[in-house]
Amino acid sequence: MPTRVTAGPAVVGVALLVLLSAARPMVAAPLAAQSKPKNNRATPVSAGVALIGGWTGTATVPLPDSVIVVPVLYTFTQSGTTISGQAMVPGQGTGPISNVVLTGKQVRFRVTAPEGRLLEHDGTFGADGSIEGMVNMDKQPIAKFRIAPRKDSKSVPKK
């Protein structure tokens, strides 16, 4: 049975490397094989208002004999009809959020990690307002994520 490790400062660095390098992808269906929404039209940006603001949660990275839980912070902003933002792993760095698409209860977005790797997020809004889904790199799942609105949702993660 895998061991669950809650990330402290030393573990977060290792977890981020695992998350960003995808040394061992999760055993799950590739992004291309995962279910897609039946309605491929994006929701108008006004429906994205629930997304705007700060979110906090975790990314769970499976390893051969353990699981690393990495804290994550996301801030979504809106400029005109475009939603973008910033993602952060505390103490490890930040990356821009782009390509945000809302389709019904589905949300997809891209985080560009500091070294340029693209982390595609594919999530679903839950009944409690949280978002859960997969982080994919090179169309392969590398982590599960779960985020919920921050109480101070107007704040922007600091580097």
mmCIF file of C-alpha atoms in Angstrom:
data_model
loop_
_atom_site.group_PDB
_atom_site.id
_atom_site.type_symbol
_atom_site.label_atom_id
_atom_site.label_comp_id
_atom_site.label_asym_id
_atom_site.label_seq_id
_atom_site.Cartn_x
_atom_site.Cartn_y
_atom_site.Cartn_z
ATOM 1 C CA MET A 1 0.000 0.000 0.000
ATOM 2 C CA PRO A 2 1.459 3.400 -0.939
ATOM 3 C CA THR A 3 2.428 5.800 1.806
ATOM 4 C CA ARG A 4 0.847 9.260 1.785
ATOM 5 C CA VAL A 5 3.390 12.008 2.379
ATOM 6 C CA THR A 6 2.217 15.524 3.131
ATOM 7 C CA ALA A 7 4.777 17.816 1.578
ATOM 8 C CA GLY A 8 7.061 19.871 3.769
ATOM 9 C CA PRO A 9 9.715 22.214 2.351
ATOM 10 C CA ALA A 10 12.221 19.458 1.531
ATOM 11 C CA VAL A 11 9.618 17.187 -0.046
ATOM 12 C CA VAL A 12 8.003 19.938 -2.123
ATOM 13 C CA GLY A 13 11.195 20.385 -4.159
ATOM 14 C CA VAL A 14 11.317 16.679 -4.964
ATOM 15 C CA ALA A 15 7.579 16.636 -5.708
ATOM 16 C CA LEU A 16 7.839 19.613 -8.027
ATOM 17 C CA LEU A 17 10.665 17.916 -9.899
ATOM 18 C CA VAL A 18 8.543 14.787 -10.224
ATOM 19 C CA LEU A 19 5.508 16.804 -11.250
ATOM 20 C CA LEU A 20 7.443 18.807 -13.813
ATOM 21 C CA SER A 21 9.659 16.049 -15.181
ATOM 22 C CA ALA A 22 6.952 13.364 -15.345
ATOM 23 C CA ALA A 23 9.615 10.770 -14.613
ATOM 24 C CA ARG A 24 6.848 8.280 -13.849
ATOM 25 C CA PRO A 25 3.456 9.121 -15.391
ATOM 26 C CA MET A 26 0.328 7.933 -13.574
ATOM 27 C CA VAL A 27 -1.267 4.754 -14.770
ATOM 28 C CA ALA A 28 -4.392 6.263 -16.279
ATOM 29 C CA ALA A 29 -5.856 6.980 -19.655
ATOM 30 C CA PRO A 30 -3.927 9.550 -21.727
ATOM 31 C CA LEU A 31 -5.613 12.940 -22.118
ATOM 32 C CA ALA A 32 -6.697 12.032 -25.658
ATOM 33 C CA ALA A 33 -8.544 8.955 -24.328
ATOM 34 C CA GLN A 34 -10.197 10.688 -21.378
ATOM 35 C CA SER A 35 -13.868 11.548 -21.732
ATOM 36 C CA LYS A 36 -14.597 14.778 -23.498
ATOM 37 C CA PRO A 37 -17.619 17.004 -22.978
ATOM 38 C CA LYS A 38 -20.368 16.423 -25.549
ATOM 39 C CA ASN A 39 -20.824 20.138 -26.121
ATOM 40 C CA ASN A 40 -17.492 21.447 -27.420
ATOM 41 C CA ARG A 41 -18.573 25.088 -27.376
ATOM 42 C CA ALA A 42 -16.838 27.146 -24.715
ATOM 43 C CA THR A 43 -18.982 28.799 -22.096
ATOM 44 C CA PRO A 44 -19.098 32.597 -22.468
ATOM 45 C CA VAL A 45 -16.522 34.316 -20.280
ATOM 46 C CA SER A 46 -19.292 35.783 -18.092
ATOM 47 C CA ALA A 47 -19.930 32.231 -16.841
ATOM 48 C CA GLY A 48 -16.282 32.161 -15.776
ATOM 49 C CA VAL A 49 -16.913 34.734 -13.050
ATOM 50 C CA ALA A 50 -17.067 31.859 -10.527
ATOM 51 C CA LEU A 51 -13.511 30.988 -11.558
ATOM 52 C CA ILE A 52 -12.078 34.503 -11.082
ATOM 53 C CA GLY A 53 -10.078 34.899 -7.865
ATOM 54 C CA GLY A 54 -7.795 32.791 -5.720
ATOM 55 C CA TRP A 55 -7.865 29.012 -5.355
ATOM 56 C CA THR A 56 -5.867 26.737 -3.064
ATOM 57 C CA GLY A 57 -5.459 22.989 -2.934
ATOM 58 C CA THR A 58 -3.143 20.123 -3.668
ATOM 59 C CA ALA A 59 -1.594 18.153 -6.488
ATOM 60 C CA THR A 60 -1.187 14.471 -5.661
ATOM 61 C CA VAL A 61 1.812 12.911 -7.371
ATOM 62 C CA PRO A 62 1.997 9.086 -7.352
ATOM 63 C CA LEU A 63 5.415 7.487 -7.039
ATOM 64 C CA PRO A 64 6.259 3.772 -7.241
ATOM 65 C CA ASP A 65 5.998 3.246 -3.462
ATOM 66 C CA SER A 66 4.455 6.458 -2.119
ATOM 67 C CA VAL A 67 2.294 9.462 -2.883
ATOM 68 C CA ILE A 68 3.467 13.058 -2.549
ATOM 69 C CA VAL A 69 0.902 15.747 -1.840
ATOM 70 C CA VAL A 70 2.066 19.165 -3.076
ATOM 71 C CA PRO A 71 0.303 22.403 -2.035
ATOM 72 C CA VAL A 72 -0.762 24.578 -4.994
ATOM 73 C CA LEU A 73 -2.189 28.087 -5.373
ATOM 74 C CA TYR A 74 -3.950 29.425 -8.452
ATOM 75 C CA THR A 75 -5.180 32.944 -9.147
ATOM 76 C CA PHE A 76 -7.479 33.493 -12.124
ATOM 77 C CA THR A 77 -7.933 37.006 -13.512
ATOM 78 C CA GLN A 78 -10.022 38.433 -16.319
ATOM 79 C CA SER A 79 -9.066 41.062 -18.871
ATOM 80 C CA GLY A 80 -11.806 41.751 -21.398
ATOM 81 C CA THR A 81 -12.982 38.355 -22.599
ATOM 82 C CA THR A 82 -9.772 36.523 -21.631
ATOM 83 C CA ILE A 83 -9.246 34.568 -18.415
ATOM 84 C CA SER A 84 -5.631 33.988 -17.405
ATOM 85 C CA GLY A 85 -3.685 34.058 -14.162
ATOM 86 C CA GLN A 86 -0.809 32.659 -12.161
ATOM 87 C CA ALA A 87 -0.077 29.283 -10.537
ATOM 88 C CA MET A 88 2.334 28.700 -7.676
ATOM 89 C CA VAL A 89 3.860 25.904 -5.631
ATOM 90 C CA PRO A 90 4.833 27.717 -2.390
ATOM 91 C CA GLY A 91 8.583 28.072 -2.082
ATOM 92 C CA GLN A 92 9.185 26.565 -5.523
ATOM 93 C CA GLY A 93 8.055 29.067 -8.115
ATOM 94 C CA THR A 94 5.267 30.427 -10.256
ATOM 95 C CA GLY A 95 4.023 30.065 -13.801
ATOM 96 C CA PRO A 96 1.421 31.803 -15.935
ATOM 97 C CA ILE A 97 -2.036 30.338 -16.487
ATOM 98 C CA SER A 98 -3.304 30.551 -20.079
ATOM 99 C CA ASN A 99 -5.679 28.897 -22.553
ATOM 100 C CA VAL A 100 -8.569 28.848 -20.047
ATOM 101 C CA VAL A 101 -11.662 27.192 -21.533
ATOM 102 C CA LEU A 102 -14.934 26.650 -19.681
ATOM 103 C CA THR A 103 -17.401 24.132 -21.127
ATOM 104 C CA GLY A 104 -20.369 23.483 -18.852
ATOM 105 C CA LYS A 105 -18.894 22.150 -15.594
ATOM 106 C CA GLN A 106 -15.547 21.399 -17.259
ATOM 107 C CA VAL A 107 -12.546 23.734 -17.048
ATOM 108 C CA ARG A 108 -9.286 23.343 -18.924
ATOM 109 C CA PHE A 109 -6.224 25.522 -18.595
ATOM 110 C CA ARG A 110 -2.486 25.485 -19.143
ATOM 111 C CA VAL A 111 0.247 26.331 -16.646
ATOM 112 C CA THR A 112 3.681 27.070 -18.048
ATOM 113 C CA ALA A 113 6.259 25.901 -15.502
ATOM 114 C CA PRO A 114 9.382 28.045 -14.946
ATOM 115 C CA GLU A 115 11.509 25.904 -17.296
ATOM 116 C CA GLY A 116 8.867 26.107 -20.036
ATOM 117 C CA ARG A 117 7.097 22.757 -19.604
ATOM 118 C CA LEU A 118 3.368 22.891 -20.282
ATOM 119 C CA LEU A 119 1.100 21.410 -17.634
ATOM 120 C CA GLU A 120 -2.406 20.920 -19.027
ATOM 121 C CA HIS A 121 -5.123 20.912 -16.362
ATOM 122 C CA ASP A 122 -8.449 19.232 -17.089
ATOM 123 C CA GLY A 123 -10.953 19.563 -14.247
ATOM 124 C CA THR A 124 -14.607 19.495 -13.290
ATOM 125 C CA PHE A 125 -16.515 21.778 -10.922
ATOM 126 C CA GLY A 126 -17.966 19.789 -8.023
ATOM 127 C CA ALA A 127 -21.235 20.451 -6.221
ATOM 128 C CA ASP A 128 -19.246 22.079 -3.378
ATOM 129 C CA GLY A 129 -17.614 24.595 -5.777
ATOM 130 C CA SER A 130 -14.227 22.871 -5.831
ATOM 131 C CA ILE A 131 -12.449 21.767 -9.008
ATOM 132 C CA GLU A 132 -10.949 18.287 -9.333
ATOM 133 C CA GLY A 133 -9.099 16.802 -12.248
ATOM 134 C CA MET A 134 -5.862 15.683 -13.827
ATOM 135 C CA VAL A 135 -2.612 17.444 -14.637
ATOM 136 C CA ASN A 136 -1.242 16.197 -17.955
ATOM 137 C CA MET A 137 2.129 16.742 -19.573
ATOM 138 C CA ASP A 138 2.868 15.595 -23.106
ATOM 139 C CA LYS A 139 -0.720 14.210 -23.125
ATOM 140 C CA GLN A 140 0.107 11.884 -20.213
ATOM 141 C CA PRO A 141 -1.427 12.214 -16.722
ATOM 142 C CA ILE A 142 1.168 13.035 -14.050
ATOM 143 C CA ALA A 143 -0.907 14.170 -11.049
ATOM 144 C CA LYS A 144 -4.398 14.656 -9.692
ATOM 145 C CA PHE A 145 -5.383 18.109 -8.491
ATOM 146 C CA ARG A 146 -8.123 19.447 -6.253
ATOM 147 C CA ILE A 147 -8.600 23.149 -5.591
ATOM 148 C CA ALA A 148 -11.208 25.258 -3.809
ATOM 149 C CA PRO A 149 -11.781 29.020 -3.665
ATOM 150 C CA ARG A 150 -9.535 30.808 -1.154
ATOM 151 C CA LYS A 151 -11.209 32.857 1.547
ATOM 152 C CA ASP A 152 -9.021 35.815 0.523
ATOM 153 C CA SER A 153 -9.778 35.162 -3.159
ATOM 154 C CA LYS A 154 -8.749 38.643 -4.290
ATOM 155 C CA SER A 155 -5.134 37.990 -3.302
ATOM 156 C CA VAL A 156 -2.479 37.102 -5.844
ATOM 157 C CA PRO A 157 0.196 34.497 -5.004
ATOM 158 C CA LYS A 158 3.547 36.066 -4.160
ATOM 159 C CA LYS A 159 6.801 34.703 -5.519
#
